[in-house]
CSV table of C-alpha atoms in Angstrom, one decimal:
chain,number,residue,atom,x,y,z
A,753,GLN,CA,6.7,44.9,-28.8
A,754,VAL,CA,2.7,43.2,-29.8
A,755,VAL,CA,3.2,40.4,-33.3
A,756,ALA,CA,0.9,38.8,-34.9
A,757,VAL,CA,1.5,35.1,-34.9
A,758,TYR,CA,0.9,34.4,-38.4
A,759,GLY,CA,3.2,31.7,-41.4
A,760,THR,CA,6.0,30.1,-41.0
A,761,LEU,CA,8.8,30.7,-38.7
A,762,SER,CA,10.6,32.5,-41.5
A,763,ASP,CA,7.6,34.2,-41.7
A,764,LEU,CA,7.7,35.3,-37.6
A,765,LEU,CA,11.4,36.7,-37.7
A,766,SER,CA,10.8,39.2,-40.2
A,767,VAL,CA,8.4,40.7,-38.5
A,768,ALA,CA,10.6,40.5,-36.0
A,769,SER,CA,13.7,42.0,-37.5
A,770,ASN,CA,11.1,45.1,-38.3
A,771,LYS,CA,9.9,46.2,-35.6
A,772,LEU,CA,13.0,45.6,-34.2
A,773,GLY,CA,15.7,46.8,-36.2
A,774,ILE,CA,17.7,44.1,-36.4
A,775,LYS,CA,18.3,40.9,-37.9
A,776,ALA,CA,17.1,38.3,-36.1
A,777,THR,CA,17.9,34.8,-36.5
A,778,SER,CA,16.8,32.4,-33.4
A,779,VAL,CA,12.9,32.6,-30.9
A,780,TYR,CA,13.2,31.7,-26.8
A,781,ASN,CA,9.9,30.9,-25.5
A,782,GLY,CA,10.0,32.8,-22.0
A,783,LYS,CA,12.0,30.2,-20.1
A,784,GLY,CA,15.4,29.6,-22.9
A,785,GLY,CA,13.4,27.3,-25.6
A,786,LEU,CA,14.8,27.3,-28.4
A,787,ILE,CA,11.8,27.3,-31.3
A,788,ASP,CA,12.3,25.1,-34.6
A,789,ASP,CA,8.5,25.1,-35.3
A,790,ILE,CA,5.6,27.7,-35.3
A,791,ALA,CA,3.0,25.9,-34.6
A,792,LEU,CA,5.1,25.7,-30.9
A,793,ILE,CA,4.3,29.4,-29.4
A,794,ARG,CA,1.0,29.9,-28.4
A,795,ASP,CA,-1.7,32.9,-28.0
A,796,ASP,CA,-0.4,35.3,-25.4
A,797,ASP,CA,3.4,33.7,-25.7
A,798,VAL,CA,6.1,35.6,-23.9
A,799,LEU,CA,8.9,35.7,-26.8
A,800,PHE,CA,12.6,36.8,-27.5
A,801,VAL,CA,14.7,37.8,-30.5
A,802,CYS,CA,18.0,37.9,-31.2
A,803,GLU,CA,20.9,37.9,-33.7
A,804,GLY,CA,23.0,34.4,-33.1
A,805,GLU,CA,23.7,34.8,-29.3
A,806,PRO,CA,23.3,32.5,-26.0
A,807,PHE,CA,19.7,33.5,-24.6
A,808,ILE,CA,19.6,35.9,-21.7
A,809,ASP,CA,16.6,36.0,-19.6
A,810,PRO,CA,15.9,40.1,-18.9
A,811,GLN,CA,15.3,38.9,-15.3
A,812,THR,CA,18.0,37.9,-13.8
A,813,ASP,CA,20.8,41.0,-14.7
A,814,GLY,CA,22.7,39.2,-17.5
A,815,ARG,CA,24.0,36.1,-15.4
A,816,PRO,CA,23.5,33.0,-17.5
A,817,GLN,CA,20.6,31.0,-17.7
A,818,GLU,CA,23.2,27.7,-16.5
A,819,GLU,CA,24.4,30.1,-13.0
A,820,LEU,CA,20.2,31.0,-11.3
A,821,THR,CA,19.1,28.3,-8.9
A,822,GLY,CA,17.0,26.3,-10.0
A,823,SER,CA,17.2,26.2,-13.1
A,824,HIS,CA,20.4,24.5,-14.6
A,825,THR,CA,20.9,22.7,-17.9
A,826,ASP,CA,24.9,21.2,-17.4
A,827,TRP,CA,24.8,18.0,-18.5
A,828,LEU,CA,26.1,16.2,-15.3
A,829,THR,CA,26.5,11.8,-14.4
A,830,LEU,CA,24.8,9.7,-12.3
A,831,ASN,CA,27.4,6.8,-10.7
A,832,VAL,CA,23.8,3.9,-9.1
A,833,GLY,CA,25.0,1.1,-8.3
A,834,GLY,CA,28.1,1.3,-10.1
A,835,ARG,CA,26.0,1.5,-13.7
A,836,TYR,CA,26.2,5.2,-15.3
A,837,PHE,CA,23.6,7.4,-16.6
A,838,THR,CA,24.4,10.8,-18.3
A,839,THR,CA,21.7,12.8,-17.5
A,840,THR,CA,21.0,17.2,-17.1
A,841,ARG,CA,20.6,19.1,-14.8
A,842,SER,CA,17.3,20.6,-15.4
A,843,THR,CA,15.6,16.2,-16.0
A,844,LEU,CA,16.7,15.8,-12.3
A,845,VAL,CA,14.9,18.8,-10.8
A,846,ASN,CA,11.9,19.9,-13.2
A,847,LYS,CA,9.0,17.4,-13.6
A,848,GLU,CA,9.6,16.5,-9.7
A,849,PRO,CA,10.6,19.7,-7.9
A,850,ASP,CA,10.6,18.3,-5.0
A,851,SER,CA,11.6,15.0,-4.8
A,852,MET,CA,15.6,14.1,-3.0
A,853,LEU,CA,16.6,14.3,-6.1
A,854,ALA,CA,15.7,17.5,-7.2
A,855,HIS,CA,17.0,19.1,-3.6
A,856,MET,CA,20.5,16.2,-4.7
A,857,PHE,CA,21.5,18.5,-7.8
A,858,LYS,CA,19.0,21.8,-7.5
A,859,ASP,CA,22.0,24.0,-6.4
A,860,LYS,CA,25.1,22.9,-7.6
A,861,ASP,CA,26.6,20.8,-4.3
A,862,ALA,CA,24.0,21.7,-2.3
A,863,TRP,CA,23.9,17.7,-0.4
A,864,GLY,CA,27.8,18.3,-0.7
A,865,ASN,CA,26.9,14.9,-3.5
A,866,LYS,CA,30.8,12.8,-3.3
A,867,GLN,CA,31.7,11.8,-6.9
A,868,ASP,CA,33.7,8.7,-8.0
A,869,HIS,CA,37.5,9.0,-9.8
A,870,ARG,CA,35.7,9.8,-13.4
A,871,GLY,CA,33.2,12.3,-11.4
A,872,ALA,CA,29.9,10.9,-11.8
A,873,PHE,CA,28.2,11.8,-8.5
A,874,LEU,CA,27.8,8.2,-6.0
A,875,ILE,CA,23.7,7.0,-5.5
A,876,ASP,CA,23.3,3.7,-3.8
A,877,ARG,CA,20.4,2.6,-5.3
A,878,SER,CA,19.7,-0.6,-7.5
A,879,PRO,CA,19.9,1.1,-11.5
A,880,GLU,CA,17.5,-1.9,-12.5
A,881,TYR,CA,14.4,0.4,-10.9
A,882,PHE,CA,16.3,3.4,-11.5
A,883,GLU,CA,16.7,3.9,-15.1
A,884,PRO,CA,12.4,4.1,-15.0
A,885,ILE,CA,12.1,7.0,-13.2
A,886,LEU,CA,15.2,8.4,-15.0
A,887,ASN,CA,13.5,8.2,-17.8
A,888,TYR,CA,9.5,9.4,-16.7
A,889,LEU,CA,11.8,12.2,-15.5
A,890,ARG,CA,12.8,12.9,-18.8
A,891,HIS,CA,9.3,12.0,-20.5
A,892,GLY,CA,7.2,11.4,-18.7
A,893,GLN,CA,6.0,8.9,-19.7
A,894,LEU,CA,5.7,4.4,-17.5
A,895,ILE,CA,8.6,2.2,-18.9
A,896,VAL,CA,9.1,-0.8,-17.6
A,897,ASN,CA,11.4,-3.2,-20.0
A,898,ASP,CA,10.8,-7.1,-18.9
A,899,GLY,CA,11.7,-8.9,-16.1
A,900,ILE,CA,12.1,-5.7,-13.9
A,901,ASN,CA,9.2,-6.3,-11.2
A,902,LEU,CA,7.2,-3.0,-10.7
A,903,LEU,CA,7.2,-3.2,-6.9
A,904,GLY,CA,11.3,-2.7,-6.8
A,905,VAL,CA,10.4,0.4,-8.3
A,906,LEU,CA,7.6,1.4,-6.3
A,907,GLU,CA,10.2,0.8,-3.3
A,908,GLU,CA,12.2,3.4,-5.8
A,909,ALA,CA,10.3,6.4,-5.7
A,910,ARG,CA,9.3,6.0,-2.8
A,911,PHE,CA,12.9,6.5,-1.6
A,912,PHE,CA,13.3,9.5,-4.4
A,913,GLY,CA,9.9,10.6,-3.6
A,914,ILE,CA,8.5,10.5,-7.3
A,915,ASP,CA,5.3,11.0,-5.7
A,916,SER,CA,3.6,11.7,-9.6
A,917,LEU,CA,4.9,8.5,-10.4
A,918,ILE,CA,4.1,6.9,-6.9
A,919,GLU,CA,0.2,6.7,-8.3
A,920,HIS,CA,0.9,5.7,-12.1
A,921,LEU,CA,3.5,2.1,-10.6
A,922,GLU,CA,1.1,1.3,-8.1
A,923,ILE,CA,-2.0,1.6,-10.7
A,924,ALA,CA,0.6,-0.5,-12.8
A,925,ILE,CA,1.3,-3.2,-10.2
A,926,LYS,CA,-2.7,-3.7,-9.5
A,927,ASN,CA,-3.1,-4.3,-13.6
A,928,SER,CA,-0.6,-6.6,-12.9
A,929,GLN,CA,-1.5,-9.2,-11.3
A,930,PRO,CA,-4.2,-12.8,-12.5
A,931,ALA,CA,-7.5,-11.9,-11.3
A,932,GLU,CA,-8.4,-14.5,-8.7
A,933,ASP,CA,-9.5,-18.0,-10.0
A,934,HIS,CA,-13.3,-18.8,-8.7
A,935,SER,CA,-13.5,-21.8,-11.2
A,936,PRO,CA,-14.0,-25.5,-9.7
A,937,ILE,CA,-11.7,-28.0,-8.6
A,938,SER,CA,-12.1,-31.0,-11.9
A,939,ARG,CA,-11.8,-34.3,-10.5
A,940,LYS,CA,-8.4,-34.4,-12.7
A,941,GLU,CA,-7.9,-32.0,-9.6
A,942,PHE,CA,-8.7,-32.9,-6.8
A,943,VAL,CA,-7.0,-36.8,-7.8
A,944,ARG,CA,-3.3,-34.8,-7.7
A,945,PHE,CA,-3.9,-33.5,-4.6
A,946,LEU,CA,-5.4,-36.9,-3.2
A,947,LEU,CA,-2.8,-38.5,-4.3
A,948,ALA,CA,-0.4,-36.4,-3.4
A,949,THR,CA,-1.3,-36.3,0.5
A,950,PRO,CA,-0.1,-38.8,2.5
A,951,THR,CA,-3.1,-40.4,5.2
A,952,LYS,CA,-2.3,-39.7,7.9
A,953,SER,CA,-2.0,-35.3,7.0
A,954,GLU,CA,-5.3,-33.3,7.0
A,955,LEU,CA,-6.1,-32.7,4.0
A,956,ARG,CA,-8.1,-28.7,3.7
A,957,CYS,CA,-10.3,-28.0,1.4
A,958,GLN,CA,-12.2,-25.5,3.3
A,959,GLY,CA,-14.2,-22.8,1.7
A,960,LEU,CA,-12.2,-24.4,-2.3
A,961,ASN,CA,-14.7,-24.4,-5.3
A,962,PHE,CA,-15.7,-28.4,-7.0
A,963,SER,CA,-19.5,-26.6,-8.0
A,964,GLY,CA,-20.7,-29.9,-10.4
A,965,ALA,CA,-16.9,-31.8,-9.7
A,966,ASP,CA,-17.6,-35.1,-10.3
A,967,LEU,CA,-16.5,-37.0,-7.4
A,968,SER,CA,-17.9,-40.7,-6.8
A,969,ARG,CA,-16.1,-43.1,-5.7
A,970,LEU,CA,-13.8,-41.0,-4.0
A,971,ASP,CA,-11.8,-42.5,-0.9
A,972,LEU,CA,-13.1,-38.2,0.9
A,973,ARG,CA,-12.7,-39.3,4.6
A,974,TYR,CA,-12.1,-36.6,6.8
A,975,ILE,CA,-11.2,-34.7,5.0
A,976,ASN,CA,-12.6,-31.2,5.8
A,977,PHE,CA,-15.0,-29.7,3.0
A,978,LYS,CA,-16.0,-26.8,5.9
A,979,MET,CA,-17.9,-24.6,4.3
A,980,ALA,CA,-16.8,-26.6,0.3
A,981,ASN,CA,-19.1,-25.8,-2.6
A,982,LEU,CA,-20.4,-28.3,-3.0
A,983,SER,CA,-23.1,-27.5,-5.6
A,984,ARG,CA,-24.1,-30.1,-7.8
A,985,CYS,CA,-21.4,-31.9,-7.4
A,986,ASN,CA,-21.9,-35.8,-8.5
A,987,LEU,CA,-20.8,-38.3,-4.5
A,988,ALA,CA,-22.6,-41.1,-5.3
A,989,HIS,CA,-21.0,-44.3,-3.2
A,990,ALA,CA,-18.1,-41.2,-2.7
A,991,ASN,CA,-16.4,-41.8,1.5
A,992,LEU,CA,-16.9,-39.3,3.9
A,993,CYS,CA,-16.7,-41.5,6.9
A,994,CYS,CA,-15.6,-38.4,10.0
A,995,ALA,CA,-15.5,-35.3,6.3
A,996,ASN,CA,-16.1,-32.0,8.0
A,997,LEU,CA,-18.7,-30.8,5.9
A,998,GLU,CA,-20.1,-27.8,8.1
A,999,ARG,CA,-21.5,-24.9,6.0
A,1000,ALA,CA,-21.0,-26.5,3.0
A,1001,ASP,CA,-23.1,-26.1,-0.2
A,1002,LEU,CA,-24.1,-29.5,-1.3
A,1003,SER,CA,-27.6,-28.5,-2.7
A,1004,GLY,CA,-28.5,-30.3,-6.1
A,1005,SER,CA,-25.3,-32.8,-5.3
A,1006,VAL,CA,-26.0,-36.6,-5.2
A,1007,LEU,CA,-24.8,-39.0,-2.8
A,1008,ASP,CA,-26.4,-42.3,-3.0
A,1009,CYS,CA,-25.7,-44.9,-0.7
A,1010,ALA,CA,-22.6,-43.0,0.0
A,1011,ASN,CA,-20.7,-43.9,3.0
A,1012,LEU,CA,-21.4,-40.8,5.9
A,1013,GLN,CA,-20.3,-41.8,9.1
A,1014,GLY,CA,-19.5,-39.6,11.6
A,1015,VAL,CA,-20.0,-36.9,8.7
A,1016,LYS,CA,-20.0,-33.2,10.2
A,1017,MET,CA,-22.2,-31.7,8.2
A,1018,LEU,CA,-24.0,-28.7,10.8
A,1019,CYS,CA,-25.7,-26.3,9.4
A,1020,SER,CA,-24.8,-27.7,5.7
A,1021,ASN,CA,-27.2,-26.9,2.5
A,1022,ALA,CA,-27.8,-29.6,0.6
A,1023,GLU,CA,-31.4,-29.5,-0.6
A,1024,GLY,CA,-32.4,-30.6,-2.4
A,1025,ALA,CA,-30.0,-33.4,-3.4
A,1026,SER,CA,-31.0,-37.2,-3.0
A,1027,LEU,CA,-28.8,-39.5,-0.8
A,1028,LYS,CA,-31.0,-42.6,-0.5
A,1029,GLY,CA,-29.4,-45.8,-0.1
A,1030,CYS,CA,-27.1,-43.3,2.4
A,1031,ASN,CA,-25.1,-44.7,5.3
A,1032,PHE,CA,-25.1,-42.8,8.4
A,1033,GLU,CA,-24.9,-45.5,11.4
A,1034,ASP,CA,-21.5,-45.8,12.6
A,1035,PRO,CA,-20.9,-49.3,14.9
A,1036,SER,CA,-18.7,-48.2,16.3
A,1037,GLY,CA,-21.0,-45.0,18.0
A,1038,LEU,CA,-19.9,-42.5,16.0
A,1039,LYS,CA,-22.9,-40.2,15.5
A,1040,ALA,CA,-23.5,-38.6,12.3
A,1041,ASN,CA,-24.4,-35.3,13.0
A,1042,LEU,CA,-26.8,-32.4,10.3
A,1043,GLU,CA,-27.5,-30.4,13.1
A,1044,GLY,CA,-29.7,-27.3,11.2
A,1045,ALA,CA,-29.0,-28.3,8.8
A,1046,ASN,CA,-30.7,-26.8,4.7
A,1047,LEU,CA,-32.2,-30.2,3.9
A,1048,LYS,CA,-36.2,-29.4,2.2
A,1049,GLY,CA,-36.3,-32.0,-0.2
A,1050,VAL,CA,-34.1,-34.0,0.1
A,1051,ASP,CA,-34.5,-37.8,-0.8
A,1052,MET,CA,-33.2,-39.9,1.6
A,1053,GLU,CA,-34.6,-42.9,0.9
A,1054,GLY,CA,-33.7,-46.2,2.9
A,1055,SER,CA,-31.2,-44.3,4.5
A,1056,GLN,CA,-29.2,-45.9,7.3
A,1057,MET,CA,-30.4,-43.3,9.8
A,1058,THR,CA,-29.3,-45.2,13.7
A,1059,GLY,CA,-28.8,-42.2,16.5
A,1060,ILE,CA,-28.8,-39.3,13.5
A,1061,ASN,CA,-28.6,-35.8,14.9
A,1062,LEU,CA,-31.1,-33.8,13.2
A,1063,ARG,CA,-32.0,-31.7,15.8
A,1064,VAL,CA,-33.3,-28.0,14.5
A,1065,ALA,CA,-32.9,-29.4,10.7
A,1066,THR,CA,-35.8,-28.8,8.0
A,1067,LEU,CA,-36.7,-31.5,6.1
A,1068,LYS,CA,-40.2,-30.0,5.2
A,1069,ASN,CA,-40.5,-32.3,1.3
A,1070,ALA,CA,-38.5,-34.3,2.2
A,1071,LYS,CA,-38.9,-38.2,0.8
A,1072,LEU,CA,-37.1,-40.4,4.0
A,1073,LYS,CA,-38.8,-43.1,4.0
A,1074,ASN,CA,-38.6,-46.9,4.8
A,1075,CYS,CA,-35.1,-44.7,6.4
A,1076,ASN,CA,-33.7,-46.0,10.3
A,1077,LEU,CA,-34.0,-43.5,12.8
A,1078,ARG,CA,-34.2,-45.1,15.4
A,1079,GLY,CA,-32.1,-42.9,18.5
A,1080,ALA,CA,-32.2,-40.2,15.7
A,1081,THR,CA,-33.2,-36.0,17.6
A,1082,LEU,CA,-35.4,-35.5,15.5
A,1083,ALA,CA,-36.5,-32.3,18.6
A,1084,GLY,CA,-37.2,-29.1,16.7
A,1085,THR,CA,-37.1,-30.1,13.1
A,1086,ASP,CA,-39.3,-29.0,10.4
A,1087,LEU,CA,-40.3,-32.0,8.7
A,1088,GLU,CA,-43.4,-30.5,7.8
A,1089,ASN,CA,-44.8,-32.8,3.9
A,1090,CYS,CA,-42.1,-35.8,4.3
A,1091,ASP,CA,-43.4,-39.1,3.9
A,1092,LEU,CA,-42.1,-40.9,6.2
A,1093,SER,CA,-43.7,-44.2,5.3
A,1094,GLY,CA,-42.5,-47.6,6.6
A,1095,CYS,CA,-39.1,-45.7,9.0
A,1096,ASP,CA,-38.1,-47.4,11.7
A,1097,LEU,CA,-39.1,-44.4,14.7
A,1098,GLN,CA,-38.5,-46.4,17.7
A,1099,GLU,CA,-37.1,-44.4,20.6
A,1100,ALA,CA,-36.6,-41.8,18.3
A,1101,ASN,CA,-37.0,-37.5,20.5
A,1102,LEU,CA,-39.3,-36.2,18.3
A,1103,ARG,CA,-40.3,-33.6,20.7
A,1104,GLY,CA,-40.9,-29.7,19.3
A,1105,SER,CA,-40.6,-31.2,15.9
A,1106,ASN,CA,-43.1,-29.6,13.3
A,1107,VAL,CA,-45.2,-33.3,11.7
A,1108,LYS,CA,-48.3,-31.2,9.9
A,1109,GLY,CA,-48.8,-32.9,6.6
A,1110,ALA,CA,-46.1,-36.1,7.4
A,1111,ILE,CA,-46.9,-39.7,6.8
A,1112,PHE,CA,-46.3,-41.7,8.5
A,1113,GLU,CA,-48.7,-44.9,7.3
A,1114,GLU,CA,-46.6,-48.2,7.1
A,1115,MET,CA,-44.6,-47.0,10.3
A,1116,LEU,CA,-42.2,-49.8,11.8
A,1117,THR,CA,-42.4,-48.4,14.9
A,1118,PRO,CA,-45.6,-46.8,16.2
A,1119,LEU,CA,-45.2,-43.5,17.4
A,1120,HIS,CA,-45.8,-42.8,20.8
A,1121,MET,CA,-47.7,-39.8,21.5
A,1122,SER,CA,-46.4,-38.9,24.2
A,1123,GLN,CA,-43.5,-37.5,22.3
A,1124,SER,CA,-44.3,-34.1,22.2
A,1125,VAL,CA,-45.0,-33.2,18.4
A,1126,ARG,CA,-46.1,-30.7,17.0
């Protein structure tokens, strides 16, 4: 019969009783679920009413629902790694019908599941990680107690083939990861690292962020700062002898009076930095290497740079007043608008350098044009 559903559940039972000529006491949906609230009924639902007998689907030739393949609702107990879980067969089957659990319990004894002395089905897996999976199959929500490793639950979900849960777990694991910390390292932190490192061990600070840190007057000899962020740092009076600053960012930093003997600063960026009174000159003959460095606008007044390698470096608008550049390699260097007054350029290699607008007044050694400057 096709009837209009309105009012309360009692009103519906009354209408059904009159239409069908029975004393209707219960209403079921098409899957045999007992309806106890009229709000659960939707348009075009097929409903079954009875006078109190158990639900029997007409399409099953009168066989009880529990006997149908894939529709078991009988209770069972699982022994998972020594811990017991009581659930229903439909819980294990209905939500993920293609999972391993569904195939294990869809048909009775289809997998030949072994049982312990209490009749519980034995599953050799972790009970700690199985519990969230069973609860997910019960109510469709991922709930994991504190202290449970989500990676373990994910592996169990993959093992049992709970595909819809795998995606939830992968998102949860990603969201639980701490955000990458790109905050600069403070002086206090760095000093602690220095004290904890044996003097004969190499301290690798490659790629680390020291931006704005006060590292003045520290002993930083031989430390690997390759590609590190040292912008706006205070490195005044620091000992950077033989340190590796290759491709490091030193823009805007203060290195006044720093010891830079034998320092390696290939392709580093020191634009706008202050290097007044620095010592690049190593008595043992080890030469500082600043080849290809960006030194635009730096202030290197009064620095000792005997034998320094500044080949193809950019020194545009730099202040090099009263510097000792004796024997320096300046081949291909951009010295445009540099202040080189008072510099010692004896035996310096200026081949192919750009000295447009550079100031050479009061040089200690005359500049010979045979050095092929442009």
